[in-house]
Short mmCIF file of C-alpha atoms in Angstrom, two decimals:
data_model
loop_
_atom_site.label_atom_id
_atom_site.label_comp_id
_atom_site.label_asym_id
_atom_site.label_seq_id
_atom_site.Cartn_x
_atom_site.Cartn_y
_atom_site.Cartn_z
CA UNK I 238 -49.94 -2.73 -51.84
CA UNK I 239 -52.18 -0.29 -50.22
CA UNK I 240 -51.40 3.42 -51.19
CA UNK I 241 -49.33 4.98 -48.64
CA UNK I 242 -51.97 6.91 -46.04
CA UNK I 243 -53.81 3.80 -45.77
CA UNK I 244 -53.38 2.45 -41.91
CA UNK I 245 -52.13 -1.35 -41.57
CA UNK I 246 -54.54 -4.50 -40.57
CA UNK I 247 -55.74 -4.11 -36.82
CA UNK I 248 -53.60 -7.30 -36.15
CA UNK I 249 -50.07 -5.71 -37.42
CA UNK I 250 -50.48 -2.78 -35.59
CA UNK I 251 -48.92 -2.76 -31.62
CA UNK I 252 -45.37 -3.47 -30.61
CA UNK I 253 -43.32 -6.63 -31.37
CA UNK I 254 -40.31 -8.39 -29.65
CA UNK I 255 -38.73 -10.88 -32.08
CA UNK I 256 -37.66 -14.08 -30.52
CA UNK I 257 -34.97 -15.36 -33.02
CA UNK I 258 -34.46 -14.61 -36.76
CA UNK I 259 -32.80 -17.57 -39.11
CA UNK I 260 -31.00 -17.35 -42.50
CA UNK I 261 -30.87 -19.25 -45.34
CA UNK I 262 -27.18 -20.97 -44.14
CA UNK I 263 -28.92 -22.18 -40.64
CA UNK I 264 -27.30 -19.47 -38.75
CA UNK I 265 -29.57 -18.89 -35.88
CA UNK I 266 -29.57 -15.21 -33.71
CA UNK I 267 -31.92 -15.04 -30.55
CA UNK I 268 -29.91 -13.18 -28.43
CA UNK I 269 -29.99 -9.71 -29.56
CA UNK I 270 -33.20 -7.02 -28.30
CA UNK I 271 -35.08 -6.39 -31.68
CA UNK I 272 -38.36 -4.30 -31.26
CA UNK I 273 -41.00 -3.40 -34.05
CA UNK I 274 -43.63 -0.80 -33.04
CA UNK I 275 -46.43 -0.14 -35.55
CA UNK I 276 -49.00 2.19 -35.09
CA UNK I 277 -51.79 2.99 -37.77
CA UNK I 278 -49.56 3.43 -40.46
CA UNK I 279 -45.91 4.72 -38.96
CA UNK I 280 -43.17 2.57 -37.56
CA UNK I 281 -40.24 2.13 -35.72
CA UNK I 282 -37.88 -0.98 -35.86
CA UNK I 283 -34.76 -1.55 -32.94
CA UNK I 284 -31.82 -4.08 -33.08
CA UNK I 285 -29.20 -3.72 -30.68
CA UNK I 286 -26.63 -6.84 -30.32
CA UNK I 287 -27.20 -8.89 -26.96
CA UNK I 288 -23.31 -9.44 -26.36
CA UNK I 289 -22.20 -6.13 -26.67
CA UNK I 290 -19.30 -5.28 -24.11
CA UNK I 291 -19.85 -3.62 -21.04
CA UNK I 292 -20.64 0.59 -20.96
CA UNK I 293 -20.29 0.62 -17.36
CA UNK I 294 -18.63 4.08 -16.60
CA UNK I 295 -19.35 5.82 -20.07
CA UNK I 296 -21.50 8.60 -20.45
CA UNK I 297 -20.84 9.85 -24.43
CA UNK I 298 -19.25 8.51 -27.41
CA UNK I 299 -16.00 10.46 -26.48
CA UNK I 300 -15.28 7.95 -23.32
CA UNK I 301 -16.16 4.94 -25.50
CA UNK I 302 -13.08 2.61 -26.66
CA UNK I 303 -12.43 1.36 -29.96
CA UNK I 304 -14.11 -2.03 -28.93
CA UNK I 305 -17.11 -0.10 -27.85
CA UNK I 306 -17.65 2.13 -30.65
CA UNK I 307 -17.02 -1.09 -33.04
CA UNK I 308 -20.18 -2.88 -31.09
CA UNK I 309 -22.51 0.32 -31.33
CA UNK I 310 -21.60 0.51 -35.54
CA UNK I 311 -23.44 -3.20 -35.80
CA UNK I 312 -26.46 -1.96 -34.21
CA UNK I 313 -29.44 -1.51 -37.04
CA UNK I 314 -32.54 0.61 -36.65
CA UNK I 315 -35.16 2.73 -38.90
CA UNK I 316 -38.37 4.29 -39.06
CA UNK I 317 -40.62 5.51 -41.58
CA UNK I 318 -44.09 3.61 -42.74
CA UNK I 319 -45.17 0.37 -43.56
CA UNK I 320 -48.19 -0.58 -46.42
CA UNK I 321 -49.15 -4.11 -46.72
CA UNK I 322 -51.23 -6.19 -49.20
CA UNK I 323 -54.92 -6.87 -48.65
CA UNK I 324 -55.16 -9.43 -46.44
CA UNK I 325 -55.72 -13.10 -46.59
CA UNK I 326 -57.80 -14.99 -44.17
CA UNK I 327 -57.54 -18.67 -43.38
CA UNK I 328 -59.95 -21.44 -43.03
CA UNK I 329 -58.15 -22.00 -39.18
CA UNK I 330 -58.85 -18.40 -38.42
CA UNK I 331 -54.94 -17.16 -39.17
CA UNK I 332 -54.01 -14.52 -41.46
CA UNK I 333 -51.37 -13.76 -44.02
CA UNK I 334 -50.12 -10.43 -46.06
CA UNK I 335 -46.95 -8.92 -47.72
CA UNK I 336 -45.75 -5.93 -45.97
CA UNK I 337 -43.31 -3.54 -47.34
CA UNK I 338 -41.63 -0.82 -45.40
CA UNK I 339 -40.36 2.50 -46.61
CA UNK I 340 -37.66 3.81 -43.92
CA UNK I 341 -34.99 5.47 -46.26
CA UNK I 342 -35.96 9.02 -47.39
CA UNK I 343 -38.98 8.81 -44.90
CA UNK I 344 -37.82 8.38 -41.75
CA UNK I 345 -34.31 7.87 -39.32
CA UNK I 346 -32.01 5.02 -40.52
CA UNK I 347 -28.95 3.77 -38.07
CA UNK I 348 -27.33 2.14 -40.72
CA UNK I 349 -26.39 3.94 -44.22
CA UNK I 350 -27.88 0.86 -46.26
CA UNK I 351 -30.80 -1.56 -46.04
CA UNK I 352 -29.71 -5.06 -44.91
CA UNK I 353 -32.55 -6.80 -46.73
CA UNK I 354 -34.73 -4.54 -49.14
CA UNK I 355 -37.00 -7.37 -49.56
CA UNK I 356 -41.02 -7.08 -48.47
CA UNK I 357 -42.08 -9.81 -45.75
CA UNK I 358 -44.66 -12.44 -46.27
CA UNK I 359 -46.59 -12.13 -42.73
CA UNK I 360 -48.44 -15.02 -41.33
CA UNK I 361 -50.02 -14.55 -38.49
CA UNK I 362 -51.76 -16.98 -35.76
CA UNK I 363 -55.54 -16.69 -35.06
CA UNK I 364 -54.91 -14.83 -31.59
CA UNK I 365 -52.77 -12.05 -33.07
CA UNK I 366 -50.31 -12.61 -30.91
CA UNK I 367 -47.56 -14.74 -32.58
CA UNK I 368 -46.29 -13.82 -36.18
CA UNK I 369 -43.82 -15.50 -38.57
CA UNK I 370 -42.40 -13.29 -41.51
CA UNK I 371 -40.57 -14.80 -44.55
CA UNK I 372 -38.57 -13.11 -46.90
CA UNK I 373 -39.51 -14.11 -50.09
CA UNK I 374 -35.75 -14.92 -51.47
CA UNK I 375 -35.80 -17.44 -48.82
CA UNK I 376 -32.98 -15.61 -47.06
CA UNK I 377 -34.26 -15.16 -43.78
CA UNK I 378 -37.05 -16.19 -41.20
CA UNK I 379 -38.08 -14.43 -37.97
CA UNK I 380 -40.56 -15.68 -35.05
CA UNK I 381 -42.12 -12.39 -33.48
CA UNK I 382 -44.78 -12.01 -30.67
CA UNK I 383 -46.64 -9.22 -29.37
CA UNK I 384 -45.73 -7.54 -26.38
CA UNK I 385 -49.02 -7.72 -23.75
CA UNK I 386 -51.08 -4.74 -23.87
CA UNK I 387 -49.45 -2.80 -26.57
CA UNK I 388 -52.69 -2.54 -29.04
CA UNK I 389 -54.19 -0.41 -25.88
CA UNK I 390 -52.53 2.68 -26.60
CA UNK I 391 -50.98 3.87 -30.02
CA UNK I 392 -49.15 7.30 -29.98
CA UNK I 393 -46.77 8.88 -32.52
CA UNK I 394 -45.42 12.23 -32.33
CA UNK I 395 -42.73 14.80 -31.88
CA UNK I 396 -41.80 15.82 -28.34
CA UNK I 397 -38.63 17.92 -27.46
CA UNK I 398 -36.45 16.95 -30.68
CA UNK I 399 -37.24 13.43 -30.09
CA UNK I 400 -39.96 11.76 -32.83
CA UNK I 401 -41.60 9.41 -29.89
CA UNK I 402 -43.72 6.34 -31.07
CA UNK I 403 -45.92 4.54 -27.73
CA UNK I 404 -47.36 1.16 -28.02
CA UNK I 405 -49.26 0.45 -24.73
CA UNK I 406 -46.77 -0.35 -22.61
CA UNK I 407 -44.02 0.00 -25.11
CA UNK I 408 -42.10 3.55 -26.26
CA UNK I 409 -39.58 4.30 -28.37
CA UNK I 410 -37.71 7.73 -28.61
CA UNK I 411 -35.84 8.82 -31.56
CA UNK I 412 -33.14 11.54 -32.26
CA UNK I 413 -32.03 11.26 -35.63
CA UNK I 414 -28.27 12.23 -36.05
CA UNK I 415 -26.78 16.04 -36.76
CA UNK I 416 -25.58 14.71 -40.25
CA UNK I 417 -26.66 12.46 -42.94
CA UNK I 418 -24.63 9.46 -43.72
CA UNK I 419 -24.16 8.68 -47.78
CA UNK I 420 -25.08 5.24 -48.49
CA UNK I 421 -22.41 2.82 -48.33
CA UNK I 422 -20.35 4.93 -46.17
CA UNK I 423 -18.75 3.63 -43.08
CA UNK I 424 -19.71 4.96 -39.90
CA UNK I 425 -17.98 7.53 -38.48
CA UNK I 426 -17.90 8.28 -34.34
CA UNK I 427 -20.20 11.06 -35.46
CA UNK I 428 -22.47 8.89 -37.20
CA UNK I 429 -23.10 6.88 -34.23
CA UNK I 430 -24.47 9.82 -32.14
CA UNK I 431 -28.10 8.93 -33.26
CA UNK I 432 -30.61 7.54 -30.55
CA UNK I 433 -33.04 4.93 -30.84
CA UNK I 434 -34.07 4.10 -27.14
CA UNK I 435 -36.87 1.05 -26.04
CA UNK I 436 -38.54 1.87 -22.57
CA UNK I 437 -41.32 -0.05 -20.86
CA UNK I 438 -43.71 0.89 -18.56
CA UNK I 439 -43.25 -0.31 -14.88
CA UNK I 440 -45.65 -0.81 -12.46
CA UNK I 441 -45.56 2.98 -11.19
CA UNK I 442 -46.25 4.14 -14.88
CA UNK I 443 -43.52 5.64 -15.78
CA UNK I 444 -41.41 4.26 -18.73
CA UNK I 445 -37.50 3.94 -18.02
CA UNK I 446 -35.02 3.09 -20.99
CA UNK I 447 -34.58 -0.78 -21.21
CA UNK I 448 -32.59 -1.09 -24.97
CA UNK I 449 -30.76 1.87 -26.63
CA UNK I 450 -28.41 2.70 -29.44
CA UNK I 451 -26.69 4.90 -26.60
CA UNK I 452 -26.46 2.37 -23.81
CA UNK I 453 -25.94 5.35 -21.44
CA UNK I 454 -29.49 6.19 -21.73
CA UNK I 455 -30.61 2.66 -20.34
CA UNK I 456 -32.35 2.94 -17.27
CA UNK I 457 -33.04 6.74 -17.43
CA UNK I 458 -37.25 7.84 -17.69
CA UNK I 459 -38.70 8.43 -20.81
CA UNK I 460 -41.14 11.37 -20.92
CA UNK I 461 -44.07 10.24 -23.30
CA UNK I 462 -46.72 12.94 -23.01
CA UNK I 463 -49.40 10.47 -23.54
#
């Protein structure tokens, strides 16, 4: 791996929508909103179901019902830094690399424990725009392709108690929660007050909430500062 201050491959870096992941069993999920923003070297990853129940009305966790508050606990999200290998380049023009990302003890984590702790074997097309990532247990696969635009501008910083990451068109605001969660613990209402929100840009420039952790905060504006 490279050491950690090194910045990613030019191609890796820019924000990514996933458009299905599939697991070893055949199982098959391309309807939830998954997001990975990479900038030089920090990151930000989003998944938020796509069949969550309706928020329509609620405005905190306190009006949520059971139902709701059982759909927000399944949503998964981090940030921290990724390092990858060097990089291998193709006869065809494609490339290929292991990444590894370090999110716990570096960054916000929705979720207590890491999923899948593996690295991810990268492979991507010669355009830079379409990326397959194995894990190398064989447990999982996951089509992703870049979101137009978002190698234009890459922005990362802190801006009013929110750690803000802006890929082009692309920007995600986090607000890590009050108090840790141990590992392995369940989530608590509490725990689920932690915000990991996905705006885009529309055509007037200003960047409105499209995916959050808090679906209340969907379709508010996102100040950026960029």
């Amino acid at each position: 791996m490279t050491d950690d201050h090194s910045s990613v491959p030019h191609w890796l870096q820019g924000c990514w929508r996933r458009e299905w992941i599939q697991f070893a069993d055949g199982t098959r999920n391309d309807s939830d909103h998954v997001y990975w923003l990479q900038t030089e070297r920090a990151m930000a990853d989003v998944r938020v179901s796509g069949d969550r129940p309706s928020f329509f009305g609620a405005t905190d966790l306190a009006e949520c019902s059971v139902e709701q508050l059982a759909s927000l606990a399944t949503s998964n999200a981090s940030t921290g830094f990724t390092t990858t290998t060097d990089v291998v380049e193709h006869d065809n023009g494609s490339y290929s690399c292991v990444a590894q990302w370090f999110t716990y003890g570096h960054g916000a984590n929705f979720q207590p424990t890491c999923n899948f702790p593996e690295p991810g074997l990268l492979s991507v097309d010669p355009t830079g725009t379409f990326m397959i990532e194995r894990a190398p247990s064989g447990e999982y696969v996951e089509e992703w392709h870049l979101v137009l635009g978002s190698r234009d501008l890459l922005h990362h910083a802190e801006l009013g108690g929110r750690e803000v990451f802006v890929a082009g068109p692309v920007a995600i605001a986090v607000r890590d929660r009050a108090t840790s969660v141990e590992p392995g613990a369940p989530l608590t209402v509490e725990a689920l007050d932690c915000e990991f929100s996905v705006a885009i840009q529309g055509d007037d420039g200003v960047y409105r909430v499209e995916v959050s952790t808090l679906p209340w905060r969907e379709g508010t504006v996102l100040d950026v500062a960029v």
